[in-house]
Coordinates of C-alpha atoms in Angstrom, one line a residue:
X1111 CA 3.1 -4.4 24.6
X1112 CA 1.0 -3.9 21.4
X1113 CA -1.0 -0.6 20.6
X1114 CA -3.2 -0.2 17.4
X1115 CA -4.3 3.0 17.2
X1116 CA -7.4 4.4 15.9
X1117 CA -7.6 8.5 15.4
X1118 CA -10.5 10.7 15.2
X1119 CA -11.3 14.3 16.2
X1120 CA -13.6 14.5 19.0
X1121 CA -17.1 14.6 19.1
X1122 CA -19.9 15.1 21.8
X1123 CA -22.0 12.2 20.5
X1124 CA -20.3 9.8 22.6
X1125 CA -17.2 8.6 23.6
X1126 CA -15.1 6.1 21.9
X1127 CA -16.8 2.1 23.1
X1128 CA -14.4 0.1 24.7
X1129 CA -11.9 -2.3 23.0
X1130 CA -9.4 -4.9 23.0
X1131 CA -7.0 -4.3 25.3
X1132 CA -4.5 -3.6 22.9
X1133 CA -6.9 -1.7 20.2
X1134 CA -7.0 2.9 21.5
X1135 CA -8.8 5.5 20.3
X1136 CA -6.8 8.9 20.1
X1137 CA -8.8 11.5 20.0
X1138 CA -8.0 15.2 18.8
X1139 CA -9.3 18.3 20.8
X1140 CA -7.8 20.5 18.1
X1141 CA -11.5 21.9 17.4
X1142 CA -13.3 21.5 20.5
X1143 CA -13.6 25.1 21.5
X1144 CA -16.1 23.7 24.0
X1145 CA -13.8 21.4 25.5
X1146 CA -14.7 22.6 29.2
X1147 CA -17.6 20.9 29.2
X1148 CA -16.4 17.5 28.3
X1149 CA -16.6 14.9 30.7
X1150 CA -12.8 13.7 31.4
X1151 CA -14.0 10.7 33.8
X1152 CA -15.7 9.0 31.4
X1153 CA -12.2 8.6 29.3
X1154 CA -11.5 4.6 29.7
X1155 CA -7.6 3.6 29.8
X1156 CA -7.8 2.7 25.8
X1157 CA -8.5 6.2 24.9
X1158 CA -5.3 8.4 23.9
X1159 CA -6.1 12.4 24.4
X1160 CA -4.3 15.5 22.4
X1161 CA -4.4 18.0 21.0
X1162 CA -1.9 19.8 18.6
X1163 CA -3.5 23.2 18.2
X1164 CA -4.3 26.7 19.6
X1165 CA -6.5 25.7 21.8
X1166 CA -3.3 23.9 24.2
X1167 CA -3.4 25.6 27.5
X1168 CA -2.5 24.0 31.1
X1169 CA -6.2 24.1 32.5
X1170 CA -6.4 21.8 29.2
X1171 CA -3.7 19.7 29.8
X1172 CA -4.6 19.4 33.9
X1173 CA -8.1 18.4 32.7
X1174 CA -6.1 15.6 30.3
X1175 CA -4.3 14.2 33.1
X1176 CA -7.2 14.4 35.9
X1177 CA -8.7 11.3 33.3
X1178 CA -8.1 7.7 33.1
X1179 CA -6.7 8.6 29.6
X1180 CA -3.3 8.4 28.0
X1181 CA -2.2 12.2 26.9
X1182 CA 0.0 12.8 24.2
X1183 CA 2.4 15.5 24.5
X1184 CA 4.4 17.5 21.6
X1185 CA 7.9 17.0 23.3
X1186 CA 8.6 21.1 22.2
X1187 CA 5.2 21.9 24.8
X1188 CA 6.4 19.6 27.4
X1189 CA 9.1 22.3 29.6
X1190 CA 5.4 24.6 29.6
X1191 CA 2.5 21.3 31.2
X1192 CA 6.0 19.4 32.7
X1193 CA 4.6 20.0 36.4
X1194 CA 1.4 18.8 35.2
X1195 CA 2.4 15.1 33.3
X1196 CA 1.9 11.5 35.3
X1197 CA 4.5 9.7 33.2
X1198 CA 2.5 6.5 33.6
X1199 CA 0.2 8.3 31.1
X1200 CA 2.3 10.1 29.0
X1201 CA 3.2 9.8 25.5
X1202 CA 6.0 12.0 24.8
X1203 CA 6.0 12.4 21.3
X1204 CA 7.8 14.4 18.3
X1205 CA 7.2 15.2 14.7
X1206 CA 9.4 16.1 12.0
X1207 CA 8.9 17.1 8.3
X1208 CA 11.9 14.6 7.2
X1209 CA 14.1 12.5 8.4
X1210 CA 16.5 14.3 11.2
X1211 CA 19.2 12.0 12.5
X1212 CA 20.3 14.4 15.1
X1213 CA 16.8 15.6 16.4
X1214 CA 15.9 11.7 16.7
X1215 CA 19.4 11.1 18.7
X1216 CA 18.3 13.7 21.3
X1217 CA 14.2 12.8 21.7
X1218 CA 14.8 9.2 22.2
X1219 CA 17.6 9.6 24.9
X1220 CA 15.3 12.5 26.4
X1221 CA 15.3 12.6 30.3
X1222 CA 11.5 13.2 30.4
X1223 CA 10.0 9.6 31.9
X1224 CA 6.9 8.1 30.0
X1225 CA 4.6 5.2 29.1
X1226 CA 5.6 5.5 25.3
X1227 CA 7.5 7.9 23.1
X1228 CA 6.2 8.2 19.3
X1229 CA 8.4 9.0 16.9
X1230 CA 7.0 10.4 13.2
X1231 CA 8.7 11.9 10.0
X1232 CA 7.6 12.0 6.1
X1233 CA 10.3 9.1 5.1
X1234 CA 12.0 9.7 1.5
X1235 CA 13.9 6.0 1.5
X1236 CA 13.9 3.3 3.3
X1237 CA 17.9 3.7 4.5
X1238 CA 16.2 6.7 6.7
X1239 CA 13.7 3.8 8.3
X1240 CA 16.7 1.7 8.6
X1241 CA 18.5 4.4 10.4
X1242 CA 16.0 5.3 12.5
X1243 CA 15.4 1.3 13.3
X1244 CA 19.1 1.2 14.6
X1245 CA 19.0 4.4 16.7
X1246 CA 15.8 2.8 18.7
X1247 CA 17.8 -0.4 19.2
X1248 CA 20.5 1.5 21.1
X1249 CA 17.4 2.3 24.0
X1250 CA 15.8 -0.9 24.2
X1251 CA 14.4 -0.3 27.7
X1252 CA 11.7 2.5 26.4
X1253 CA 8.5 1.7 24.5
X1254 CA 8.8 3.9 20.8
X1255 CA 5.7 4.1 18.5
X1256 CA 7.2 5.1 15.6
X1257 CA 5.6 5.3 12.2
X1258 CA 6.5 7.2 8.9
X1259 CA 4.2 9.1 6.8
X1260 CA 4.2 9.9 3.2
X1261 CA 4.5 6.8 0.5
X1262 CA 6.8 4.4 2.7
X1263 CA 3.5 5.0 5.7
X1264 CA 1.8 1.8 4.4
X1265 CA 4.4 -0.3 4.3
X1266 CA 6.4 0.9 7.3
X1267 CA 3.0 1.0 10.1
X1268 CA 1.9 -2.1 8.4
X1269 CA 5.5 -3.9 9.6
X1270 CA 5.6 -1.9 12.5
X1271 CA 6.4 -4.2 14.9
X1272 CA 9.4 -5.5 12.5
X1273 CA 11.0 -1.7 12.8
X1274 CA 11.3 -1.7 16.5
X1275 CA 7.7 -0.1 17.3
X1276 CA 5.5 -1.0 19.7
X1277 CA 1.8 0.1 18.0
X1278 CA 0.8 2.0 15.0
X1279 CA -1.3 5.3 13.9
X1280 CA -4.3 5.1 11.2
X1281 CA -7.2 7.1 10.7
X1282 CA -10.5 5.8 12.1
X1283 CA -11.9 7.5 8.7
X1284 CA -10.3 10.6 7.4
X1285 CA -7.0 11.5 7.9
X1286 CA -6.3 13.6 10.4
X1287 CA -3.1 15.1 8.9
X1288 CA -1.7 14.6 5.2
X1289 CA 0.4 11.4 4.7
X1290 CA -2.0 9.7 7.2
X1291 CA -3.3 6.4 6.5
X1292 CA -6.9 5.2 6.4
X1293 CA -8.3 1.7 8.5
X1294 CA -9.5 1.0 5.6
X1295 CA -6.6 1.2 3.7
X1296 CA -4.6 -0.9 6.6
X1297 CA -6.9 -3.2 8.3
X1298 CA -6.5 -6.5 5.8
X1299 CA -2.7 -6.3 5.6
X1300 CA -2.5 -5.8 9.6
X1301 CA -5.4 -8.5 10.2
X1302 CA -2.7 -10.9 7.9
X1303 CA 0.8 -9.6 9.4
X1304 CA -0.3 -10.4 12.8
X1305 CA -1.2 -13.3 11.9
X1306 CA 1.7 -16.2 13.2
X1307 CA 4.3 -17.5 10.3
X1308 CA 2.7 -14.9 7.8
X1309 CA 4.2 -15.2 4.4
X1310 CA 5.0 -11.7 2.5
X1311 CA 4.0 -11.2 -1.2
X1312 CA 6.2 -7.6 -1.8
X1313 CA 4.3 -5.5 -4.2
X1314 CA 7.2 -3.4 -6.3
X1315 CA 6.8 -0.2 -7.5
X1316 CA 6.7 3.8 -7.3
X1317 CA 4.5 5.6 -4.7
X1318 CA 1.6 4.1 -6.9
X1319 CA 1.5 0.9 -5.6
X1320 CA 0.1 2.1 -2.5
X1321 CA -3.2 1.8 -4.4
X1322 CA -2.1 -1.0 -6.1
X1323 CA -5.9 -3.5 -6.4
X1324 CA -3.0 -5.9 -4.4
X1325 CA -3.9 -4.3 -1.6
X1326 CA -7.2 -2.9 -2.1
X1327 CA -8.8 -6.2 -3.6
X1328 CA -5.8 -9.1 -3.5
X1329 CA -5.5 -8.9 0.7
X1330 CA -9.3 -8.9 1.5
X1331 CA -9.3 -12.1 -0.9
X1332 CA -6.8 -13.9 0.4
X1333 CA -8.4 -13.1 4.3
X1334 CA -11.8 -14.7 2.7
X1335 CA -9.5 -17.4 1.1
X1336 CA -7.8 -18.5 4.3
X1337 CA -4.3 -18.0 2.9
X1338 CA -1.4 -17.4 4.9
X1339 CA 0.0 -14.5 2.9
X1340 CA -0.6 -10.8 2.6
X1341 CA 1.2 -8.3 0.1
X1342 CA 3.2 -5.5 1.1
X1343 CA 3.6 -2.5 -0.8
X1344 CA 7.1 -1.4 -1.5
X1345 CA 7.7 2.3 -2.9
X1346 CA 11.0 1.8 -4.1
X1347 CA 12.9 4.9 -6.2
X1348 CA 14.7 1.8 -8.1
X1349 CA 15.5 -1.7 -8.4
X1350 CA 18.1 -1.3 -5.8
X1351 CA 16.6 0.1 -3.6
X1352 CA 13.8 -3.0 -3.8
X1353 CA 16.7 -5.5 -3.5
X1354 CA 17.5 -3.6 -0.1
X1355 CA 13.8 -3.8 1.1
X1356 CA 14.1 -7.3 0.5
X1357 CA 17.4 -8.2 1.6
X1358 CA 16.4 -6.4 5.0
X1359 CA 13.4 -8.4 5.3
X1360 CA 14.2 -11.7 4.3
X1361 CA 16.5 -12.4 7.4
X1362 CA 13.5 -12.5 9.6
X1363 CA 10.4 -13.0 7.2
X1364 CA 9.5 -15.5 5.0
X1365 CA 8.9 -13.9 1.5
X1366 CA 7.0 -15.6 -1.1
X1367 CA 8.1 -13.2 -4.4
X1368 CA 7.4 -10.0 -6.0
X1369 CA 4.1 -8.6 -7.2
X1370 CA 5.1 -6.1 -9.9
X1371 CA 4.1 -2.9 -11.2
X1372 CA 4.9 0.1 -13.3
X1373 CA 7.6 1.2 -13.6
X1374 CA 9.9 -2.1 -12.7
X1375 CA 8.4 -4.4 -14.9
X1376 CA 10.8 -4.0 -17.6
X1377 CA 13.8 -3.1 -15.1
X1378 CA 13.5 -6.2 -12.8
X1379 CA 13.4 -8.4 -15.9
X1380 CA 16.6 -7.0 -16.9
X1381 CA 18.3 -6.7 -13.5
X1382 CA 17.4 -10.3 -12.3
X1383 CA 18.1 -11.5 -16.1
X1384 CA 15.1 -13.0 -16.6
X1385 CA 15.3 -12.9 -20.4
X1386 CA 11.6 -13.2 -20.4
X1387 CA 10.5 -9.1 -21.3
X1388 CA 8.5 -7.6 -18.9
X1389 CA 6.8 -9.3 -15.5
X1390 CA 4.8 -9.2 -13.3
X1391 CA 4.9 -12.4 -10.9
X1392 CA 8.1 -13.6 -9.4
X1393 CA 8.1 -16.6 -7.4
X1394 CA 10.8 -17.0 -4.7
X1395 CA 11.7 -20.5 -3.5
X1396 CA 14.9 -22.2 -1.5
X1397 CA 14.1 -25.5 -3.5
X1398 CA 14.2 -26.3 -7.5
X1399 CA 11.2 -27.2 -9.1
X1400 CA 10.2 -27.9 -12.9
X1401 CA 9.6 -23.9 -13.9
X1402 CA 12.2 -22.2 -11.7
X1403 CA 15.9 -21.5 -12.1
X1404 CA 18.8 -20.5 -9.5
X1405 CA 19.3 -16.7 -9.4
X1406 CA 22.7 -15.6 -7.7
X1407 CA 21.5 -12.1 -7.2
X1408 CA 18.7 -12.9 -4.7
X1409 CA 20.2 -16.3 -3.8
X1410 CA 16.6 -18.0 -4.6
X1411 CA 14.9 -20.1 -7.4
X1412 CA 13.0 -17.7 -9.7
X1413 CA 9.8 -18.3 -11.5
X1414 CA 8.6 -15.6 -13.2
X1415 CA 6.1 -14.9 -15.7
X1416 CA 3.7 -11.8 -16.9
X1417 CA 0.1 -12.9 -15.7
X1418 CA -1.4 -9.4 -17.5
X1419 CA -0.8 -11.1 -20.8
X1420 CA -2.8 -14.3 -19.4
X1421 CA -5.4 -11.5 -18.7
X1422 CA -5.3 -10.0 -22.2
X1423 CA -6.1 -13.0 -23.4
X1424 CA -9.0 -13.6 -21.7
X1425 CA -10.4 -10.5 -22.0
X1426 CA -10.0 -11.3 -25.9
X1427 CA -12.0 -14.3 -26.0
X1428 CA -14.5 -12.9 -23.7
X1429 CA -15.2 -10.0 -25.8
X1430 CA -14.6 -12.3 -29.3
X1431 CA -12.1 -10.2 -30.7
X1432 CA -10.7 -11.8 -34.2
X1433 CA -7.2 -12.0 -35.0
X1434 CA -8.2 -9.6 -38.0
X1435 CA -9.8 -6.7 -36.1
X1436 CA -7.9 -3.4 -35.9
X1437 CA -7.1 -3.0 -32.3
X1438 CA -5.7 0.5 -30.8
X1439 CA -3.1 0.1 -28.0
X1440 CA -3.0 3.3 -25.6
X1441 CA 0.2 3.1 -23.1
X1442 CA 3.9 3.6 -23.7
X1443 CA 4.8 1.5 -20.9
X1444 CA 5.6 -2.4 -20.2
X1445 CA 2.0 -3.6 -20.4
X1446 CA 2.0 -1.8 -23.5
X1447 CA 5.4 -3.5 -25.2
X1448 CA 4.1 -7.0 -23.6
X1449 CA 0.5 -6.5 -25.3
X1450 CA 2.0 -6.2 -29.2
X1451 CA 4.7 -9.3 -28.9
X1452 CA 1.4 -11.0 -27.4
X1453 CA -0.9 -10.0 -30.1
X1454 CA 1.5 -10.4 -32.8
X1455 CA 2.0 -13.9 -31.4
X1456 CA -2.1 -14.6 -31.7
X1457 CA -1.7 -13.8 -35.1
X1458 CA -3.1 -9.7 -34.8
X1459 CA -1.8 -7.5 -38.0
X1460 CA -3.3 -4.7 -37.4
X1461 CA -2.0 -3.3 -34.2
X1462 CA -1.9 0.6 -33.6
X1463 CA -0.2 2.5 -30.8
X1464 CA -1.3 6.1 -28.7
X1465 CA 0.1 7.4 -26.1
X1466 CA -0.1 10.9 -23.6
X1467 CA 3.3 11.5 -24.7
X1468 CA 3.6 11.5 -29.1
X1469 CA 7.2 11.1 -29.0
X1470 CA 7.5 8.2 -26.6
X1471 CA 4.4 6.7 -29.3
X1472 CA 6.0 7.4 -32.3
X1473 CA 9.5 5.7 -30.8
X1474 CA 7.3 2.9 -29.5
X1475 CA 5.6 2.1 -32.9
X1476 CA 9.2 2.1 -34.8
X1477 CA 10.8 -0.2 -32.7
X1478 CA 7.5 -2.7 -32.1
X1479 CA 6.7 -2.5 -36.0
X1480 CA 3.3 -1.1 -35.0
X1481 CA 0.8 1.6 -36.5
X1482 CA 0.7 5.4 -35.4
X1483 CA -3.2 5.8 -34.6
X1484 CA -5.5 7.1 -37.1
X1485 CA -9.1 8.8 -36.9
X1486 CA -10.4 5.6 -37.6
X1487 CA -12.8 3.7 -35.6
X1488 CA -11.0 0.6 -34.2
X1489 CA -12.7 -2.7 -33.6
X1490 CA -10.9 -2.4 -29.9
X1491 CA -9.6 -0.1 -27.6
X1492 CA -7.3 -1.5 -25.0
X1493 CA -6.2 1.2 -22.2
X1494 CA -2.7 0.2 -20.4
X1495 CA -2.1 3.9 -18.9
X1496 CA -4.2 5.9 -16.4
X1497 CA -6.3 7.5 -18.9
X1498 CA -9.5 8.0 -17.8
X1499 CA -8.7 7.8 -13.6
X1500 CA -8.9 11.9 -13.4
X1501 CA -11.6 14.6 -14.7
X1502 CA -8.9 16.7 -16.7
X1503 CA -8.4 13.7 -18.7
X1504 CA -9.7 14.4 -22.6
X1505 CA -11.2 11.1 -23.8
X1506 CA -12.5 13.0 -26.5
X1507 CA -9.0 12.7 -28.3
X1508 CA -9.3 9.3 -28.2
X1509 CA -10.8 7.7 -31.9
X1510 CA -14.0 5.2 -31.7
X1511 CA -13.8 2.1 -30.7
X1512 CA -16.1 -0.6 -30.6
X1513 CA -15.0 -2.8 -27.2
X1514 CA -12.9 -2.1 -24.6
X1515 CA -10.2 -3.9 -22.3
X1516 CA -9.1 -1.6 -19.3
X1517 CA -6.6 -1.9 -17.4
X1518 CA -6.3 0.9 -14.6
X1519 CA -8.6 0.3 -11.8
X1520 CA -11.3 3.4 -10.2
X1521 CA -9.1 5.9 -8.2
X1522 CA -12.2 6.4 -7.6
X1523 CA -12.9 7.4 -10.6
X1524 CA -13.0 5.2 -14.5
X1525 CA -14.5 7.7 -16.8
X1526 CA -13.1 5.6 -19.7
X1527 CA -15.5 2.5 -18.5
X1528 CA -18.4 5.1 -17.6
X1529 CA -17.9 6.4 -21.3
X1530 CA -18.2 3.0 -22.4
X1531 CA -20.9 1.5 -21.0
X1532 CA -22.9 4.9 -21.9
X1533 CA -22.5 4.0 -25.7
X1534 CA -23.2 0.3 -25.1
X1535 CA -19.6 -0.6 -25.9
X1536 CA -18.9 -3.9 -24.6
X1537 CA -16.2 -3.9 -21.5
X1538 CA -13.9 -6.1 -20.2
X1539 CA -13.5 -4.2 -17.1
X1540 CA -10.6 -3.4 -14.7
X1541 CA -11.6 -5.6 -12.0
X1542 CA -12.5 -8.3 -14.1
X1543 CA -9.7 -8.2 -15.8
X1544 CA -7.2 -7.3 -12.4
X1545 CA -9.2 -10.5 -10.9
X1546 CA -8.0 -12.7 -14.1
X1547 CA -4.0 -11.5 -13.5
X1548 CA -4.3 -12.1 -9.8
X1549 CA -6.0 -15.8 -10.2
X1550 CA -2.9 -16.2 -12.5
X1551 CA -0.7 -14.8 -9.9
X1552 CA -1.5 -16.8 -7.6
X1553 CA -0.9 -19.9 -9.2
X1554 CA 2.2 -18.9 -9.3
X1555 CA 3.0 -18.0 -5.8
X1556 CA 1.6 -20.9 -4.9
X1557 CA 3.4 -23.2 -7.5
X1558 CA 3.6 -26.6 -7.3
X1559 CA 0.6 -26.5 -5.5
X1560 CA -2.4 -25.1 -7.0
X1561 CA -4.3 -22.9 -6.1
X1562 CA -8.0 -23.1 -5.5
X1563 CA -9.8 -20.5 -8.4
X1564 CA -13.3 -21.4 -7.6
X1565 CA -12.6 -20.9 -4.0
X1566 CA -11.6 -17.1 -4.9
X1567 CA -14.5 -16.9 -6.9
X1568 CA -16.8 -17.5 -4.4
X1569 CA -14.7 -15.2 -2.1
X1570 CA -14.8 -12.6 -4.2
X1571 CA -18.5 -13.1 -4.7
X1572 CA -18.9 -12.9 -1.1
X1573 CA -16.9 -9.8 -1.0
X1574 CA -18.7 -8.2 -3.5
X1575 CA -22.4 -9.0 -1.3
X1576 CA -20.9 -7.7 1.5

C-alpha cells in the first residue's frame, strides 16, 4: 500500500477531483464553522477528512464516518468518538513536539484497530528516525504513515517508504502547520525516488540545504534530462552525523556521491583527507578509474573536486575581468578561502576581503595574505555569503563596485542583484552561475561518462518557458 498525500483546508468551491488510486486529498475542517451544510456523500474513497480544532464534536465526527471518506483521528480524542469509528476508515494518528521513545512504544502497540496509524514529531537527528524506524519494525502487521517535520521533513517524507512508512504528508500549497512541506518543494525528488533503481546524489549540509538550488533547480533538470538520479538533502549537525546518513542508506540504495554545502565544505575535505581544500563534488564509485583514489573511511573510490571555482572562472571571463582589477571578496567561509588561492593562481594581486563578522575578516585576510576593504570603488564585487537574501540587510555598507558575481540564490529575495542591475552594473547572476557549478557537477557524478551540457541547456531552457 502506497498513500501520497495532498493537504488543504476545506473549501465550498468543490471537492477535491479524483486521483490515482494511491494519490488522497486530506482536508482540514479546522475553519469550517459551516461544516453542517457540507455534503459528506460526495467525499470519494481518496479523500482523508479531519479536523484538529475547536470545532471537534461527535455530530462532526458521526457526519465523518457516515462518508466514503478516510477520518483521521487525534489518538488523545479517540476514548470521546470511539463508539463512532469504522476502523476500515480510520487513521489513528498522534503528534508530538519531539521525539518520545516511550509515547511512540505505547501508540503503535495501541489496541484501537485501524486502516493506518500516522506517526509525526519535529526530528532533531537522524538517530531519533532511526529509532523510530526500529520501533515500527517490531509491528510489521499494521500500516504506519510516519513522517518528521522540521529540517530532517524533506529528506525523511521524501524516503518515506525507506523508513518503514507507508505514504507521506505535503501541503497542496501552503502549509498547514509549521515544519510542513510544500508539493512544490517535494514533487521532483518524489517523481525521481519512485522511480525503479533510482541513484541518490546526498546534498550535505546544515538546515540550509533544504533550499539548496539542488533541489529547487538541479532535480527538475535532471527529470527534463532523463537522468536516473535525484539529490537528497541531508541536515546533518556534523560530519558524523552525515557519515551515519550515509552508512544507513548505502546498504539498500545506490548512492552516487555528495553534493556539498556550507558549512562542510572545508570539514569533509579534512575528514575524508582529501588534501584538496574545500569541495564541493564527491564522486562515489566501487571501481578505480583515472581521477579517483581508495578511501578506507567510506570504503569507496573518491573523486572530488570544487566545481564553484570552475564557476568563478567563468563568471570571470564572461564579465572580462583582468588579472589587474581590484576585486572585493565578501564571505568568510569556504567559497571565500577557495576564491583567493583561485584568484591568486590566475594571477589577481589585488584581492580584498569583507565580511558580516570584522574579526572573522581581519583573521581571514592575515592568513590568506589578502587586503582589509577600503572605501574604494572596486572593479568587482564577488558576494559568497547571504548578503542581500533578507530586507534588514544594509548593502549600503558595502563600497562601489563596477560588476558583480553572486553567489546566493533568491530566498525569494536578491536585493544585491536588484541593486545591481538598477545602476547598470554588469551581473553574473546566481543562477547562472549555480547552473555553471552544477554542469560541472555533473560531469563529475557522471565520470567516465560525460555528461550531455547542451542537453541541460535546452532543459533548462524549457524549464525556464514553462
Amino acid at each position: 500500500m502506497m498513500m501520497i498525500i495532498e493537504c488543504q483546508h476545506y473549501s465550498h468551491q468543490g471537492n477535491p477531483r479524483r486521483l490515482h488510486k494511491d494519490y488522497y486529498t486530506e482536508l482540514r475542517l479546522d475553519n469550517c464553522q459551516n461544516w453542517r451544510s457540507i455534503d459528506f456523500d460526495s467525499f470519494t474513497r481518496n479523500t482523508i477528512l479531519t479536523c484538529k480544532g475547536e470545532l471537534l464534536c461527535r455530530e462532526l465526527v458521526s457526519k465523518m464516518f457516515s462518508s466514503r471518506a478516510l477520518v483521521d483521528i487525534e489518538v488523545d480524542d479517540l476514548p470521546q468518538y470511539h463508539d463512532l469509528v469504522d476502523p476500515k476508515r480510520l487513521i489513528l494518528s498522534l503528534h508530538l513536539p519531539l521525539h518520545d521513545e516511550a509515547r511512540i512504544r505505547e501508540f503503535i502497540a495501541h489496541k484501537q484497530p485501524a486502516f493506518v496509524y500516522k506517526l509525526v514529531y519535529e526530528a532533531d537527528t537522524f538517530g531519533e528516525i532511526k529509532n523510530t524506524v526500529d520501533l515500527l519494525d517490531q509491528q510489521a502487521d499494521r500500516n504506519f504513515i510516519f513522517s518528521v517535520t522540521g529540517k530532517w521533513a524533506l529528506f525523511q517524507r521524501s524516503l518515506f517508504d525507506r523508513f518503514h512508512s507507508c505514504g507521506l504528508y505535503m501541503a497542496a500549497d501552503k502549509p498547514l502547520y509549521e515544519g510542513q512541506p510544500q508539493k512544490f518543494a517535494m514533487i521532483f525528488m518524489l517523481a525521481r525516488v519512485l522511480s525503479p533503481d533510482i541513484e541518490l546524489i546526498l546534498v550535505a549540509g546544515d538546515e540550509r540545504v533544504n533550499t539548496s538550488g539542488s533541489l529547487t533547480m538541479g532535480n527538475h533538470i535532471l527529470e527534463l534530462n532523463g537522468e536516473n538520479k535525484v539529490f537528497i538533502p541531508v541536515p546533518a549537525k556534523n560530519i558524523s552525523e552525515l557519515i551515519e546518513v550515509y552508512s544507513y542508506l548505502r546498504k539498500s540504495e545506490h548512492i552516487v556521491g555528495f553534493t556539498v554545502t556550507s558549512p562542510f565544505k572545508a570539514v569533509i575535505s579534512e575528514h575524508l583527507k582529501l588534501g584538496t581544500g574545500p569541495v564541493n563534488s564527491i564522486q562515489l564509485l566501487s571501481e578505480r578509474h583515472d581521477r579517483n583514489f581508495y578511501n578506507e573511511n567510506l570504503d569507496m573510490y573518491l573523486y572530488a573536486r570544487n566545481t564553484d571555482t570552475l564557476a568563478l572562472e567563468v563568471g570571470l571571463s564572461h564579465l572580462d575581468v583582468a588579472t589587474s582589477n581590484s576585486v572585493l571578496i565578501y564571505g568568510n567561509g569556504a567559497c571565500a578561502k577557495a576564491f583567493i588561492k583561485r584568484l591568486k593562481r590566475l594571477g589577481f594581486t589585488n584581492i580584498s576581503l569583507m565580511a558580516r563578522n570584522p574579526a572573522k575578516a581581519e583573521a581571514l585576510c592575515k592568513d590568506y595574505g589578502v587586503l582589509p576593504a577600503s572605501d574604494q570603488v572596486y572593479d568587482l564585487l564577488i558576494n559568497a555569503s547571504p548578503l542581500g537574501l533578507s530586507e534588514a540587510d544594509d548593502l549600503g555598507s558595502i563600497p562601489g563596485f563596477r560588476k558583480l558575481i553572486n553567489l546566493p540564490l533568491a530566498n525569494p529575495l536578491n536585493r544585491l542583484e536588484d541593486l545591481s542591475r538598477e545602476k547598470q552594473i554588469p551581473v553574473f547572476s546566481a543562477e547562472t552561475f549555480w547552473f555553471y557549478q552544477f554542469s560541472e557537477q555533473m560531469q563529475i557524478f557522471c565520470y567516465p561518462h560525460p555528461f550531455d551540457l547542451d542537453k541541460v541547456k535546452t532543459a533548462l531552457k524549457s524549464s525556464n518557458e514553462t
